[in-house]
C-alpha cells in the first residue's frame, strides 16, 4: 500500500472503510455519512459512547442544505467570517443523514475544515464525511499521524500522514437551533471572536463548571477526555500555596511534579521535576507544550502532577476546558 495515496484513501471512504487524516485542528477518523456500517465502525474503533454525535464535514457552504434544515440567516454571516475553519454549527438534521451519525439526536454538527488534505479528500470522495477526533475516546486528541498510530494503529483501514495539525485544539461548537445561540464547546475560534458576530451568544453553564438544570447539550462535555493515567491536579499560581504543597509531599516522602510557566518557575525550585510550558505571554507555545506533556506524562510513573491554571479568555477557555477534563479522575 502506498503512503499518502489520496485516491486510494478516497476509494476506501466510498466503499466501506474508515480512514484517519488531518484537519487544521486535530486528526480525524472519517467515514461516509450515508454508510451506516462505516459510521458504526468509527464508534467501535475509538470506544466512543453511543450517545455522542459526530461532526459532519462538508467542502463548501453550498452543501449545507444537504445535511441540515431550518438554517438561520446568522449561519451565513458566520460562514463568511469563519469558514473554512475551526467552527462547528449545530443545526436541525436533514432526514437522509443516517441517525448513527447524530447518535439519534435530531440535530447535527457541521463544519468546513481548513486543511488541504481534508478538503481534497472530501472533494475526491464525493460524499460528506463524518469524523470525530482520531483517538481512543478518553485520550487527548491526536495532532500527528504518530499519535493516531499509537492509539488506533491496526484498527483503521488507512492513515494519511499530513504532518502536524497546526491548531492543536478542536473546533468550537455552537448551537444555532436556539435563541440566543449557545457555546457548547470552546475551541479554535474564541468566544470573544464569536461575540463580534453573535453579541448575545451565551456560554453553556456546564463549561463554567456551574451546577445547572440545563441538560448537557453536547454529550462530549460530560465525558472524561485528555486524561492521562497519572492523577493530575490544577492549582492557581496566584491563589494556592504551591510551596507548602511541595513541602507537604516531601514530608510524606512523596514526589511532586509540576507543569508550569517560565514566570512562575521560581516557585518550583524544590519540586522533583518541572515541565516547562513556556512563557505565559506565548499562548501558542504553551498550548502545544501542554498537550504534548499530557500525552507523555504516563511514561514516568509519577505520584502526583500539579498543573498551573491559566485565564479563561480567548483560546484559554478551550485550553482550561481540556485541562479540567484531564483532572476529572
Ligand atoms: O476539530 C474538530 O472538531 C475535530 C476535527 C476532526 O474536525 N473533531 C472533533 O470531533 O473534535 P469529536 O467527535 O471528537 O468532538 C465533537 C464534539 C463532541 O463534544 C460532541 O458531543 C459535539 O461535538 N457534537 C457533535 N454533534 C453535536 C450535536 N448535534 N449537538 C451537540 N453537540 C454535538
Ligand atoms: Mg474528541
XYZ file of C-alpha atoms and ligand atoms in Angstrom:
363
model
C 0.000 0.000 0.000
C 1.407 3.383 -0.986
C 1.841 6.032 1.684
C -0.377 9.070 1.417
C -2.226 7.920 -1.659
C -5.237 10.241 -1.512
C -7.047 8.498 -4.388
C -6.704 5.203 -2.557
C -7.963 6.816 0.680
C -10.965 8.280 -1.183
C -11.754 4.851 -2.642
C -11.801 3.309 0.839
C -14.141 6.058 2.014
C -16.501 5.475 -0.912
C -16.540 1.718 -0.480
C -16.763 0.731 3.154
C -13.892 1.996 5.143
C -12.609 4.283 7.822
C -9.586 6.499 7.165
C -7.633 8.774 9.531
C -6.331 12.061 8.153
C -5.584 15.552 9.445
C -7.618 18.712 9.703
C -6.213 22.057 10.793
C -7.336 21.322 14.384
C -6.568 17.647 15.071
C -6.539 14.329 13.173
C -9.990 12.883 12.426
C -11.333 9.361 11.895
C -13.505 9.556 8.803
C -16.403 7.719 7.131
C -19.174 8.364 4.625
C -22.269 9.833 6.361
C -24.595 7.705 4.236
C -22.862 4.436 5.142
C -24.318 3.108 8.389
C -21.777 0.335 8.847
C -18.753 2.534 8.340
C -20.171 5.047 10.815
C -20.770 2.290 13.375
C -17.181 1.178 12.838
C -15.954 4.617 13.979
C -17.777 4.175 17.311
C -16.255 0.712 17.794
C -12.716 1.703 16.802
C -12.426 4.574 19.277
C -14.664 3.119 22.022
C -16.948 6.103 21.671
C -20.131 6.347 23.758
C -23.108 5.641 21.509
C -24.920 8.844 22.617
C -22.096 11.133 21.452
C -22.777 12.508 17.927
C -20.172 13.024 15.195
C -19.396 16.204 13.260
C -20.185 16.181 9.524
C -17.542 17.868 7.362
C -18.542 19.440 4.059
C -16.373 21.110 1.444
C -18.449 24.240 0.964
C -21.439 26.216 2.310
C -23.463 25.166 -0.764
C -23.623 21.639 0.705
C -25.151 22.800 3.975
C -28.795 22.229 2.891
C -27.895 18.599 2.016
C -27.295 17.842 5.679
C -29.246 20.472 7.660
C -32.696 22.096 7.637
C -34.104 25.322 9.177
C -30.807 27.113 8.577
C -30.945 30.561 10.227
C -29.642 33.648 8.402
C -26.918 34.048 11.025
C -25.297 30.784 9.849
C -24.450 32.544 6.577
C -22.940 35.512 8.431
C -20.796 33.159 10.495
C -19.777 31.235 7.390
C -18.452 34.397 5.720
C -16.251 35.134 8.689
C -15.128 31.736 9.979
C -15.428 29.039 7.273
C -13.344 27.235 6.263
C -12.121 26.968 9.819
C -12.452 25.561 13.332
C -16.124 26.385 13.959
C -18.921 23.766 14.117
C -22.591 24.724 13.807
C -25.247 22.597 15.465
C -28.376 22.726 13.279
C -31.510 20.632 12.720
C -30.600 17.441 10.876
C -31.660 16.560 7.333
C -33.541 13.200 7.333
C -31.229 11.375 4.932
C -28.136 11.566 7.170
C -28.057 8.196 8.936
C -29.132 8.535 12.550
C -25.929 6.835 13.756
C -24.004 10.000 12.774
C -26.075 12.155 15.110
C -26.327 9.382 17.724
C -30.109 9.508 17.393
C -30.380 13.262 18.028
C -32.438 15.412 15.625
C -29.590 17.922 15.325
C -26.265 17.700 13.526
C -22.827 19.290 13.964
C -21.334 20.616 10.694
C -18.135 22.361 9.681
C -15.895 23.105 6.670
C -12.309 22.207 7.609
C -9.423 24.385 6.532
C -6.724 21.858 5.712
C -5.625 20.990 2.173
C -5.685 17.215 2.743
C -9.098 17.243 4.421
C -10.538 19.413 1.679
C -9.044 17.326 -1.089
C -10.286 14.066 0.406
C -13.820 15.379 0.884
C -13.763 16.503 -2.762
C -12.237 13.237 -4.058
C -14.672 11.012 -2.197
C -17.774 12.888 -3.428
C -19.673 12.436 -0.179
C -19.875 14.396 3.055
C -17.730 12.728 5.664
C -18.253 12.481 9.403
C -15.310 12.446 11.764
C -14.572 12.518 15.459
C -11.004 13.094 16.623
C -8.876 10.006 15.832
C -8.026 8.992 19.408
C -9.309 6.396 21.880
C -12.196 8.303 23.386
C -10.651 9.057 26.796
C -7.237 10.107 25.390
C -6.092 13.547 24.188
C -6.908 14.353 20.567
C -4.145 13.381 18.120
C -2.164 16.125 16.446
C 0.157 13.889 14.407
C -0.126 10.638 12.451
C 2.137 9.041 15.082
C -0.465 9.768 17.797
C -3.091 8.034 15.641
C -0.768 5.043 15.200
C -0.172 4.886 18.954
C -3.893 4.801 19.770
C -5.517 3.014 16.834
C -2.836 1.522 14.575
C -4.293 -1.846 13.499
C -7.907 -0.767 13.766
C -8.245 1.779 10.943
C -8.146 0.965 7.239
C -5.684 3.674 6.273
C -3.832 6.586 7.916
C -2.804 9.605 5.838
C 0.239 11.321 7.317
C -0.198 15.043 6.706
C 2.369 16.232 9.233
C 1.367 18.067 12.387
C -2.057 19.643 12.738
C -1.455 23.314 13.408
C -4.112 24.468 15.900
C -3.937 21.509 18.331
C -7.297 22.186 19.875
C -10.584 21.066 18.308
C -13.228 23.228 16.660
C -15.563 25.458 18.650
C -19.110 24.025 18.755
C -22.108 26.400 18.843
C -25.788 25.560 18.993
C -27.712 27.577 16.366
C -31.023 25.789 16.960
C -31.767 28.019 19.965
C -32.075 31.747 20.545
C -29.734 33.132 21.781
C -27.095 30.756 20.370
C -25.062 28.811 22.926
C -21.374 27.929 23.035
C -21.228 24.180 23.677
C -17.501 23.510 23.296
C -14.762 26.164 23.326
C -12.147 25.593 20.614
C -10.123 27.140 17.810
C -12.456 30.149 17.379
C -12.687 32.059 20.653
C -15.815 33.238 22.460
C -14.593 36.832 22.003
C -14.323 36.341 18.204
C -17.839 34.870 18.096
C -19.267 37.782 20.071
C -18.345 40.115 17.226
C -20.942 38.349 15.046
C -23.225 36.989 17.800
C -23.298 39.671 20.516
C -25.916 37.732 22.522
C -24.197 34.321 22.462
C -24.220 32.515 25.818
C -21.764 30.059 27.331
C -23.313 26.764 28.387
C -23.123 26.702 32.223
C -21.507 23.280 32.124
C -18.406 24.898 30.590
C -18.079 27.269 33.513
C -18.342 24.300 35.861
C -21.549 25.696 37.310
C -24.326 23.408 38.522
C -27.206 23.820 36.109
C -30.667 22.477 35.394
C -29.860 22.831 31.686
C -29.298 19.488 30.043
C -25.855 18.666 28.710
C -26.486 19.509 25.079
C -23.185 18.322 23.757
C -22.636 14.834 25.130
C -18.881 15.152 24.626
C -18.927 17.670 27.509
C -19.724 15.061 30.094
C -17.009 12.547 29.240
C -13.534 12.299 30.639
C -11.133 13.317 27.895
C -7.485 14.242 27.650
C -6.956 12.226 30.756
C -3.565 10.709 31.453
C -3.458 7.697 33.817
C -1.391 9.771 36.251
C -3.531 11.765 38.686
C -3.425 15.407 37.730
C -4.319 18.381 39.943
C -4.807 22.015 38.999
C -3.601 24.933 41.085
C -3.777 28.672 40.694
C -0.261 30.121 40.949
C -1.711 33.297 42.466
C -4.089 31.756 44.991
C -2.687 28.378 46.022
C 0.410 27.945 48.136
C 2.322 25.554 45.929
C 5.500 25.857 48.004
C 3.605 24.476 51.037
C 2.218 21.704 48.827
C 5.741 20.708 47.761
C 6.853 20.630 51.429
C 3.804 18.522 52.341
C 4.659 15.944 49.711
C 8.266 15.752 50.804
C 7.272 15.377 54.482
C 5.377 12.246 53.380
C 8.312 11.021 51.236
C 6.267 11.569 48.089
C 7.482 13.046 44.853
C 5.782 16.023 43.282
C 5.971 17.146 39.676
C 4.871 20.494 38.336
C 3.708 21.629 34.894
C 4.012 25.399 34.691
C 5.181 28.594 33.100
C 8.526 30.352 32.960
C 7.200 33.269 35.020
C 6.274 31.039 37.970
C 9.279 28.745 37.706
C 10.991 30.350 40.717
C 8.321 28.806 42.985
C 9.072 25.264 41.858
C 12.761 25.046 42.731
C 12.137 22.227 45.231
C 9.776 20.197 43.041
C 11.153 16.808 41.951
C 10.676 17.647 38.341
C 9.370 20.588 36.403
C 7.851 20.542 32.912
C 8.270 23.962 31.378
C 5.339 25.028 29.207
C 6.864 28.354 28.197
C 6.118 31.987 28.894
C 2.528 32.891 29.781
C 2.873 35.542 27.070
C 3.213 32.916 24.360
C -0.140 31.141 24.329
C 0.538 29.119 21.228
C 3.757 27.630 22.555
C 2.160 26.936 25.946
C -0.804 25.078 24.445
C 1.389 22.937 22.168
C 3.644 22.002 25.077
C 0.713 21.358 27.368
C -0.967 18.838 25.067
C 2.370 17.176 24.307
C 3.077 16.918 28.057
C -0.353 15.416 28.783
C 0.340 12.730 26.187
C 3.754 11.984 27.676
C 3.468 12.042 31.438
C 2.264 8.477 31.844
C 5.632 7.086 30.816
C 7.175 8.462 34.022
C 5.087 6.640 36.692
C 4.597 9.716 38.864
C 2.865 10.110 42.258
C 1.254 13.493 41.708
C 1.392 16.027 38.965
C 0.264 19.596 39.597
C -0.501 21.893 36.676
C -0.828 25.677 36.712
C -4.169 27.161 35.668
C -4.467 29.967 33.163
C -7.020 32.651 32.462
C -10.190 31.818 30.534
C -10.139 34.423 27.798
C -9.609 33.741 24.102
C -8.196 30.308 23.283
C -7.586 29.766 27.016
C -11.238 28.951 27.648
C -10.694 25.959 25.348
C -7.394 25.009 26.965
C -8.756 25.257 30.521
C -11.744 23.138 29.471
C -9.373 20.376 28.291
C -7.230 20.698 31.406
C -10.184 20.434 33.768
C -11.386 17.326 31.990
C -7.895 15.847 32.206
C -8.200 16.179 36.019
C -11.641 14.684 36.432
C -10.280 11.394 37.706
O -11.884 19.997 15.323
C -12.780 19.144 15.404
O -13.965 19.415 15.681
C -12.379 17.681 15.182
C -11.958 17.525 13.702
C -11.672 16.092 13.337
O -12.933 18.109 12.889
N -13.450 16.798 15.507
C -13.829 16.551 16.775
O -14.858 15.667 16.887
O -13.319 17.077 17.756
P -15.261 14.947 18.253
O -16.246 13.937 17.867
O -14.043 14.462 18.951
O -15.998 16.063 19.066
C -17.246 16.556 18.638
C -17.933 17.314 19.740
C -18.394 16.399 20.867
O -18.236 17.070 22.098
C -19.872 16.208 20.530
O -20.647 15.935 21.681
C -20.215 17.574 19.903
O -19.078 17.946 19.172
N -21.345 17.446 18.966
C -21.379 16.835 17.757
N -22.607 16.882 17.224
C -23.384 17.537 18.104
C -24.782 17.875 18.154
N -25.620 17.535 17.185
N -25.237 18.551 19.240
C -24.397 18.893 20.231
N -23.082 18.578 20.263
C -22.586 17.905 19.219
Mg -12.798 14.019 20.511
